[in-house]
Amino acid sequence: MGITTFLSCLLLFTTILPTTTASTILFQGFNWESSKKEGGWYNFLINSIPELSASGITHVWLPPPSQSAASEGYMPGRLYDLDASRYGTQIELKTLINAFHSKGIQCVADIVINHRTAERQDSDGRWNIFEGGTPDDRLDWDHSCICIDDITKSGDTTTNSGGTGNPDTGADFNGAPDIDHLNTRVQQELSDWMNWLKTEIGFDGWRFDFARGYSPDITKLYMGNTRPGFAVGEIWNSLSYGSDSKPNYDQDAHRRELAEWVKAAGGSVTAFDFTTKGILQAAVEGELGRLKDSSGGPPGMIGLMPENAVTFVDNHDTGSTQQQWPFPSDKVMQGYVYILTHPGIPSIFYDHFFDWGLKEEISNLTMIRIRNGIKASSTVRILASDPDLYVAAIDEKIIAKIGTRYDVGNLVPTTFKLATSGNNYAVWEKQ
């Protein structure tokens, strides 16, 4: 074997290594303000790759790459036009992805296909003429590719985009025309675009934005047409709440909804575990008894379908500058102790890792997870779930504790040694 061939094989091996032999750890590589970064976010983020690699990150979730009416990228228009992104140019994006790949980190594109902003108005003044961003007619759509029941709202103004396509198969977005995903041209051209993101730009997987905006059958179709190495859907529905404005203890229906979506979408896609987030951020406020369901296991989606559940503490919507549903800021590390020691696929938020100064504490946890082979399918044995103390053994290899109570009694055997600790948390490893 020549040296060139050997190095090529070695690079291929290190590229696929995280998803075959190590714990999958996702990192959200942006926040709500990243598009405003002077010099471009892609050029800025590339400097963080060595630190992310050293922390055991296997996948990085990048922002929507296309031209968008909103700088953050979630109102896309010319999908093939990556040079008009506020995060940087197409060349800068490819350079960033190549740099991640050189460290064995896979890149996940934020796929916003539920809705789309038009390039210009039709003869009746309705915004429904789309431009794909290429010299040919790819993604150059008109009203026939918009759902017939689509309604767009801006403030107190409601407009009809003039869609003549099929009825919407999911929730209405309101902010921009909802695309008719039952249209075969739409299906083919979006699949072609996503495959172009893989082959030409280098993306390895997808994060489906507002995936409840269309039927899970549609997600299944795009998964089959593009075959990503990793994919996660955003199905953000409200938990059930009691008269005290707190989440009800029983959120079984909520997590089952996520699990059913995954099954209906083909079973290979994952979903953000909003159930676990909601329960966990209520539990750390002196109600840690919430962290055990009626069967004695984890109460979130990780208690039903852990291998398809992506756990997280916050993201660009719930936290960052939007603060739509933030985790208690003084208890964020307890949240990370839970998700980085428990089953599911943990996702780390950029702000917490870099801006909040928690890189070292979070990295200690990722190293413990990797060192002990904790995976999405790991088992949990809950040892204590009291208002002020939660203790659990994971795979009988590590024991995690969160809560204000310092004394854990005899819950931690002498065969376990303290691996890391901080404000109201500790993790032990079996010796």
PDB file of C-alpha atoms in Angstrom, residues 112-305:
ATOM      1  CA  VAL A 112     -35.518  24.877   6.461  1.00  0.00           C
ATOM      2  CA  ILE A 113     -37.978  23.510   3.908  1.00  0.00           C
ATOM      3  CA  ASN A 114     -41.384  23.894   5.547  1.00  0.00           C
ATOM      4  CA  HIS A 115     -41.688  27.413   4.173  1.00  0.00           C
ATOM      5  CA  ARG A 116     -39.901  29.679   1.737  1.00  0.00           C
ATOM      6  CA  THR A 117     -39.768  33.372   0.889  1.00  0.00           C
ATOM      7  CA  ALA A 118     -40.544  34.454  -2.667  1.00  0.00           C
ATOM      8  CA  GLU A 119     -38.252  36.452  -4.922  1.00  0.00           C
ATOM      9  CA  ARG A 120     -40.984  38.616  -6.409  1.00  0.00           C
ATOM     10  CA  GLN A 121     -44.729  39.185  -6.669  1.00  0.00           C
ATOM     11  CA  ASP A 122     -47.141  37.780  -9.217  1.00  0.00           C
ATOM     12  CA  SER A 123     -49.424  39.914 -11.393  1.00  0.00           C
ATOM     13  CA  ASP A 124     -51.871  40.211  -8.483  1.00  0.00           C
ATOM     14  CA  GLY A 125     -49.215  41.500  -6.107  1.00  0.00           C
ATOM     15  CA  ARG A 126     -48.849  38.281  -4.129  1.00  0.00           C
ATOM     16  CA  TRP A 127     -45.393  37.075  -3.122  1.00  0.00           C
ATOM     17  CA  ASN A 128     -45.315  33.632  -4.704  1.00  0.00           C
ATOM     18  CA  ILE A 129     -42.677  33.664  -7.455  1.00  0.00           C
ATOM     19  CA  PHE A 130     -39.586  31.812  -6.274  1.00  0.00           C
ATOM     20  CA  GLU A 131     -36.026  31.817  -7.558  1.00  0.00           C
ATOM     21  CA  GLY A 132     -33.708  28.878  -6.876  1.00  0.00           C
ATOM     22  CA  GLY A 133     -30.395  30.679  -7.186  1.00  0.00           C
ATOM     23  CA  THR A 134     -29.137  28.927 -10.338  1.00  0.00           C
ATOM     24  CA  PRO A 135     -29.041  29.890 -14.049  1.00  0.00           C
ATOM     25  CA  ASP A 136     -31.557  27.142 -14.829  1.00  0.00           C
ATOM     26  CA  ASP A 137     -35.071  26.621 -13.451  1.00  0.00           C
ATOM     27  CA  ARG A 138     -34.238  24.434 -10.444  1.00  0.00           C
ATOM     28  CA  LEU A 139     -36.422  25.533  -7.500  1.00  0.00           C
ATOM     29  CA  ASP A 140     -37.969  28.288  -9.662  1.00  0.00           C
ATOM     30  CA  TRP A 141     -41.496  27.757  -8.367  1.00  0.00           C
ATOM     31  CA  ASP A 142     -44.788  29.599  -8.455  1.00  0.00           C
ATOM     32  CA  HIS A 143     -48.167  29.477  -6.664  1.00  0.00           C
ATOM     33  CA  SER A 144     -48.645  25.836  -7.644  1.00  0.00           C
ATOM     34  CA  CYS A 145     -45.964  24.827  -5.136  1.00  0.00           C
ATOM     35  CA  ILE A 146     -47.655  26.595  -2.208  1.00  0.00           C
ATOM     36  CA  CYS A 147     -50.314  24.916  -0.064  1.00  0.00           C
ATOM     37  CA  ILE A 148     -53.807  25.982  -1.042  1.00  0.00           C
ATOM     38  CA  ASP A 149     -54.744  26.714   2.583  1.00  0.00           C
ATOM     39  CA  ASP A 150     -51.625  28.764   3.315  1.00  0.00           C
ATOM     40  CA  ILE A 151     -52.080  32.035   5.170  1.00  0.00           C
ATOM     41  CA  THR A 152     -49.218  34.460   5.837  1.00  0.00           C
ATOM     42  CA  LYS A 153     -49.373  36.863   8.779  1.00  0.00           C
ATOM     43  CA  SER A 154     -47.304  39.973   9.458  1.00  0.00           C
ATOM     44  CA  GLY A 155     -48.386  41.779  12.592  1.00  0.00           C
ATOM     45  CA  ASP A 156     -52.112  42.381  12.298  1.00  0.00           C
ATOM     46  CA  THR A 157     -52.052  41.849   8.537  1.00  0.00           C
ATOM     47  CA  THR A 158     -53.152  38.527   7.066  1.00  0.00           C
ATOM     48  CA  THR A 159     -52.546  37.749   3.422  1.00  0.00           C
ATOM     49  CA  ASN A 160     -53.278  34.871   1.089  1.00  0.00           C
ATOM     50  CA  SER A 161     -50.220  33.861  -0.917  1.00  0.00           C
ATOM     51  CA  GLY A 162     -52.371  32.504  -3.722  1.00  0.00           C
ATOM     52  CA  GLY A 163     -51.293  28.905  -3.310  1.00  0.00           C
ATOM     53  CA  THR A 164     -53.010  26.340  -5.523  1.00  0.00           C
ATOM     54  CA  GLY A 165     -51.214  23.222  -4.300  1.00  0.00           C
ATOM     55  CA  ASN A 166     -52.395  20.491  -1.973  1.00  0.00           C
ATOM     56  CA  PRO A 167     -53.634  21.249   1.553  1.00  0.00           C
ATOM     57  CA  ASP A 168     -50.903  21.568   4.178  1.00  0.00           C
ATOM     58  CA  THR A 169     -50.010  18.251   5.821  1.00  0.00           C
ATOM     59  CA  GLY A 170     -48.833  19.871   9.072  1.00  0.00           C
ATOM     60  CA  ALA A 171     -48.892  23.011  11.173  1.00  0.00           C
ATOM     61  CA  ASP A 172     -49.053  26.428   9.505  1.00  0.00           C
ATOM     62  CA  PHE A 173     -45.911  28.556   9.859  1.00  0.00           C
ATOM     63  CA  ASN A 174     -47.634  31.920   9.196  1.00  0.00           C
ATOM     64  CA  GLY A 175     -44.404  33.842   8.567  1.00  0.00           C
ATOM     65  CA  ALA A 176     -43.879  32.742   4.965  1.00  0.00           C
ATOM     66  CA  PRO A 177     -45.642  30.604   2.332  1.00  0.00           C
ATOM     67  CA  ASP A 178     -45.937  26.950   3.355  1.00  0.00           C
ATOM     68  CA  ILE A 179     -44.558  24.707   0.638  1.00  0.00           C
ATOM     69  CA  ASP A 180     -46.643  21.881  -0.808  1.00  0.00           C
ATOM     70  CA  HIS A 181     -44.529  18.821  -0.058  1.00  0.00           C
ATOM     71  CA  LEU A 182     -47.008  16.523  -1.814  1.00  0.00           C
ATOM     72  CA  ASN A 183     -46.001  18.128  -5.101  1.00  0.00           C
ATOM     73  CA  THR A 184     -43.662  15.720  -6.889  1.00  0.00           C
ATOM     74  CA  ARG A 185     -41.575  18.541  -8.377  1.00  0.00           C
ATOM     75  CA  VAL A 186     -41.066  19.984  -4.902  1.00  0.00           C
ATOM     76  CA  GLN A 187     -40.064  16.586  -3.566  1.00  0.00           C
ATOM     77  CA  GLN A 188     -37.581  15.933  -6.359  1.00  0.00           C
ATOM     78  CA  GLU A 189     -35.976  19.380  -6.430  1.00  0.00           C
ATOM     79  CA  LEU A 190     -35.623  19.657  -2.651  1.00  0.00           C
ATOM     80  CA  SER A 191     -34.099  16.178  -2.582  1.00  0.00           C
ATOM     81  CA  ASP A 192     -31.694  17.190  -5.347  1.00  0.00           C
ATOM     82  CA  TRP A 193     -30.738  20.343  -3.420  1.00  0.00           C
ATOM     83  CA  MET A 194     -30.096  18.398  -0.219  1.00  0.00           C
ATOM     84  CA  ASN A 195     -28.006  15.854  -2.084  1.00  0.00           C
ATOM     85  CA  TRP A 196     -26.059  18.777  -3.601  1.00  0.00           C
ATOM     86  CA  LEU A 197     -25.395  20.010  -0.061  1.00  0.00           C
ATOM     87  CA  LYS A 198     -23.876  16.598   0.611  1.00  0.00           C
ATOM     88  CA  THR A 199     -21.846  16.058  -2.549  1.00  0.00           C
ATOM     89  CA  GLU A 200     -20.797  19.606  -3.416  1.00  0.00           C
ATOM     90  CA  ILE A 201     -20.696  21.377  -0.043  1.00  0.00           C
ATOM     91  CA  GLY A 202     -19.792  18.432   2.174  1.00  0.00           C
ATOM     92  CA  PHE A 203     -22.632  18.198   4.682  1.00  0.00           C
ATOM     93  CA  ASP A 204     -23.142  14.829   6.339  1.00  0.00           C
ATOM     94  CA  GLY A 205     -26.604  15.191   7.883  1.00  0.00           C
ATOM     95  CA  TRP A 206     -29.684  17.271   8.529  1.00  0.00           C
ATOM     96  CA  ARG A 207     -31.494  19.127  11.274  1.00  0.00           C
ATOM     97  CA  PHE A 208     -35.081  19.501  10.045  1.00  0.00           C
ATOM     98  CA  ASP A 209     -36.397  22.880  11.176  1.00  0.00           C
ATOM     99  CA  PHE A 210     -40.094  23.123  12.141  1.00  0.00           C
ATOM    100  CA  ALA A 211     -40.590  19.500  11.158  1.00  0.00           C
ATOM    101  CA  ARG A 212     -44.126  19.517  12.529  1.00  0.00           C
ATOM    102  CA  GLY A 213     -45.018  21.802   9.629  1.00  0.00           C
ATOM    103  CA  TYR A 214     -45.372  18.805   7.329  1.00  0.00           C
ATOM    104  CA  SER A 215     -46.316  15.155   7.705  1.00  0.00           C
ATOM    105  CA  PRO A 216     -43.710  12.706   9.070  1.00  0.00           C
ATOM    106  CA  ASP A 217     -44.279  10.791   5.833  1.00  0.00           C
ATOM    107  CA  ILE A 218     -42.599  13.724   4.092  1.00  0.00           C
ATOM    108  CA  THR A 219     -39.606  13.541   6.426  1.00  0.00           C
ATOM    109  CA  LYS A 220     -39.428   9.830   5.670  1.00  0.00           C
ATOM    110  CA  LEU A 221     -39.390  10.584   1.940  1.00  0.00           C
ATOM    111  CA  TYR A 222     -36.530  13.089   2.222  1.00  0.00           C
ATOM    112  CA  MET A 223     -34.602  10.750   4.494  1.00  0.00           C
ATOM    113  CA  GLY A 224     -34.922   8.000   1.904  1.00  0.00           C
ATOM    114  CA  ASN A 225     -33.993  10.275  -0.985  1.00  0.00           C
ATOM    115  CA  THR A 226     -30.914  11.771   0.694  1.00  0.00           C
ATOM    116  CA  ARG A 227     -29.725   9.085   3.158  1.00  0.00           C
ATOM    117  CA  PRO A 228     -27.956  11.352   5.668  1.00  0.00           C
ATOM    118  CA  GLY A 229     -25.461   9.946   8.143  1.00  0.00           C
ATOM    119  CA  PHE A 230     -27.366  11.684  10.931  1.00  0.00           C
ATOM    120  CA  ALA A 231     -30.652  13.567  11.105  1.00  0.00           C
ATOM    121  CA  VAL A 232     -32.744  15.185  13.820  1.00  0.00           C
ATOM    122  CA  GLY A 233     -36.171  16.791  13.648  1.00  0.00           C
ATOM    123  CA  GLU A 234     -37.517  19.740  15.595  1.00  0.00           C
ATOM    124  CA  ILE A 235     -40.951  18.777  16.922  1.00  0.00           C
ATOM    125  CA  TRP A 236     -41.580  21.470  19.499  1.00  0.00           C
ATOM    126  CA  ASN A 237     -45.017  21.138  21.066  1.00  0.00           C
ATOM    127  CA  SER A 238     -46.018  22.420  24.475  1.00  0.00           C
ATOM    128  CA  LEU A 239     -45.902  20.201  27.544  1.00  0.00           C
ATOM    129  CA  SER A 240     -49.070  19.848  29.612  1.00  0.00           C
ATOM    130  CA  TYR A 241     -49.277  22.311  32.508  1.00  0.00           C
ATOM    131  CA  GLY A 242     -51.185  22.419  35.778  1.00  0.00           C
ATOM    132  CA  SER A 243     -53.074  25.270  37.408  1.00  0.00           C
ATOM    133  CA  ASP A 244     -49.817  26.318  39.126  1.00  0.00           C
ATOM    134  CA  SER A 245     -48.291  27.039  35.685  1.00  0.00           C
ATOM    135  CA  LYS A 246     -45.761  24.246  36.222  1.00  0.00           C
ATOM    136  CA  PRO A 247     -45.428  21.217  33.950  1.00  0.00           C
ATOM    137  CA  ASN A 248     -47.514  18.269  35.072  1.00  0.00           C
ATOM    138  CA  TYR A 249     -45.488  15.398  36.486  1.00  0.00           C
ATOM    139  CA  ASP A 250     -46.864  12.991  33.909  1.00  0.00           C
ATOM    140  CA  GLN A 251     -45.630  13.949  30.440  1.00  0.00           C
ATOM    141  CA  ASP A 252     -46.066  10.494  28.926  1.00  0.00           C
ATOM    142  CA  ALA A 253     -48.350  11.739  26.154  1.00  0.00           C
ATOM    143  CA  HIS A 254     -45.818  14.394  25.176  1.00  0.00           C
ATOM    144  CA  ARG A 255     -42.909  11.982  24.854  1.00  0.00           C
ATOM    145  CA  ARG A 256     -45.032   9.413  23.054  1.00  0.00           C
ATOM    146  CA  GLU A 257     -45.887  12.036  20.469  1.00  0.00           C
ATOM    147  CA  LEU A 258     -42.167  12.443  19.756  1.00  0.00           C
ATOM    148  CA  ALA A 259     -41.654   8.686  19.595  1.00  0.00           C
ATOM    149  CA  GLU A 260     -44.604   8.239  17.231  1.00  0.00           C
ATOM    150  CA  TRP A 261     -43.249  10.961  14.962  1.00  0.00           C
ATOM    151  CA  VAL A 262     -39.911   9.167  14.743  1.00  0.00           C
ATOM    152  CA  LYS A 263     -41.637   5.881  13.879  1.00  0.00           C
ATOM    153  CA  ALA A 264     -43.860   7.527  11.263  1.00  0.00           C
ATOM    154  CA  ALA A 265     -40.803   9.237   9.754  1.00  0.00           C
ATOM    155  CA  GLY A 266     -39.181   5.868   9.147  1.00  0.00           C
ATOM    156  CA  GLY A 267     -37.319   5.234  12.394  1.00  0.00           C
ATOM    157  CA  SER A 268     -33.849   6.318  11.288  1.00  0.00           C
ATOM    158  CA  VAL A 269     -34.316  10.000  12.115  1.00  0.00           C
ATOM    159  CA  THR A 270     -33.956  11.317  15.677  1.00  0.00           C
ATOM    160  CA  ALA A 271     -35.962  14.024  17.455  1.00  0.00           C
ATOM    161  CA  PHE A 272     -35.009  16.719  19.912  1.00  0.00           C
ATOM    162  CA  ASP A 273     -36.181  15.531  23.323  1.00  0.00           C
ATOM    163  CA  PHE A 274     -38.262  18.542  24.330  1.00  0.00           C
ATOM    164  CA  THR A 275     -39.946  16.368  26.950  1.00  0.00           C
ATOM    165  CA  THR A 276     -36.711  15.836  28.836  1.00  0.00           C
ATOM    166  CA  LYS A 277     -35.782  19.508  28.569  1.00  0.00           C
ATOM    167  CA  GLY A 278     -39.098  20.662  30.019  1.00  0.00           C
ATOM    168  CA  ILE A 279     -39.076  18.157  32.856  1.00  0.00           C
ATOM    169  CA  LEU A 280     -35.403  18.673  33.658  1.00  0.00           C
ATOM    170  CA  GLN A 281     -35.551  22.446  33.891  1.00  0.00           C
ATOM    171  CA  ALA A 282     -38.529  22.198  36.234  1.00  0.00           C
ATOM    172  CA  ALA A 283     -36.873  19.427  38.256  1.00  0.00           C
ATOM    173  CA  VAL A 284     -33.680  21.349  39.061  1.00  0.00           C
ATOM    174  CA  GLU A 285     -35.788  23.971  40.824  1.00  0.00           C
ATOM    175  CA  GLY A 286     -36.077  21.775  43.918  1.00  0.00           C
ATOM    176  CA  GLU A 287     -38.343  19.147  42.351  1.00  0.00           C
ATOM    177  CA  LEU A 288     -35.901  16.413  41.327  1.00  0.00           C
ATOM    178  CA  GLY A 289     -38.549  13.791  42.023  1.00  0.00           C
ATOM    179  CA  ARG A 290     -39.818  14.614  38.536  1.00  0.00           C
ATOM    180  CA  LEU A 291     -36.869  12.715  37.061  1.00  0.00           C
ATOM    181  CA  LYS A 292     -38.393   9.290  37.620  1.00  0.00           C
ATOM    182  CA  ASP A 293     -41.505   8.127  35.813  1.00  0.00           C
ATOM    183  CA  SER A 294     -44.147   5.731  37.136  1.00  0.00           C
ATOM    184  CA  SER A 295     -42.098   2.773  35.875  1.00  0.00           C
ATOM    185  CA  GLY A 296     -38.954   3.916  37.654  1.00  0.00           C
ATOM    186  CA  GLY A 297     -37.131   5.123  34.548  1.00  0.00           C
ATOM    187  CA  PRO A 298     -36.305   8.478  32.915  1.00  0.00           C
ATOM    188  CA  PRO A 299     -39.519  10.442  32.228  1.00  0.00           C
ATOM    189  CA  GLY A 300     -38.550  11.965  28.883  1.00  0.00           C
ATOM    190  CA  MET A 301     -38.247  10.512  25.407  1.00  0.00           C
ATOM    191  CA  ILE A 302     -34.999   8.881  26.568  1.00  0.00           C
ATOM    192  CA  GLY A 303     -37.185   6.634  28.716  1.00  0.00           C
ATOM    193  CA  LEU A 304     -39.001   5.324  25.627  1.00  0.00           C
ATOM    194  CA  MET A 305     -36.726   5.561  22.607  1.00  0.00           C
TER     195      MET A 305
END
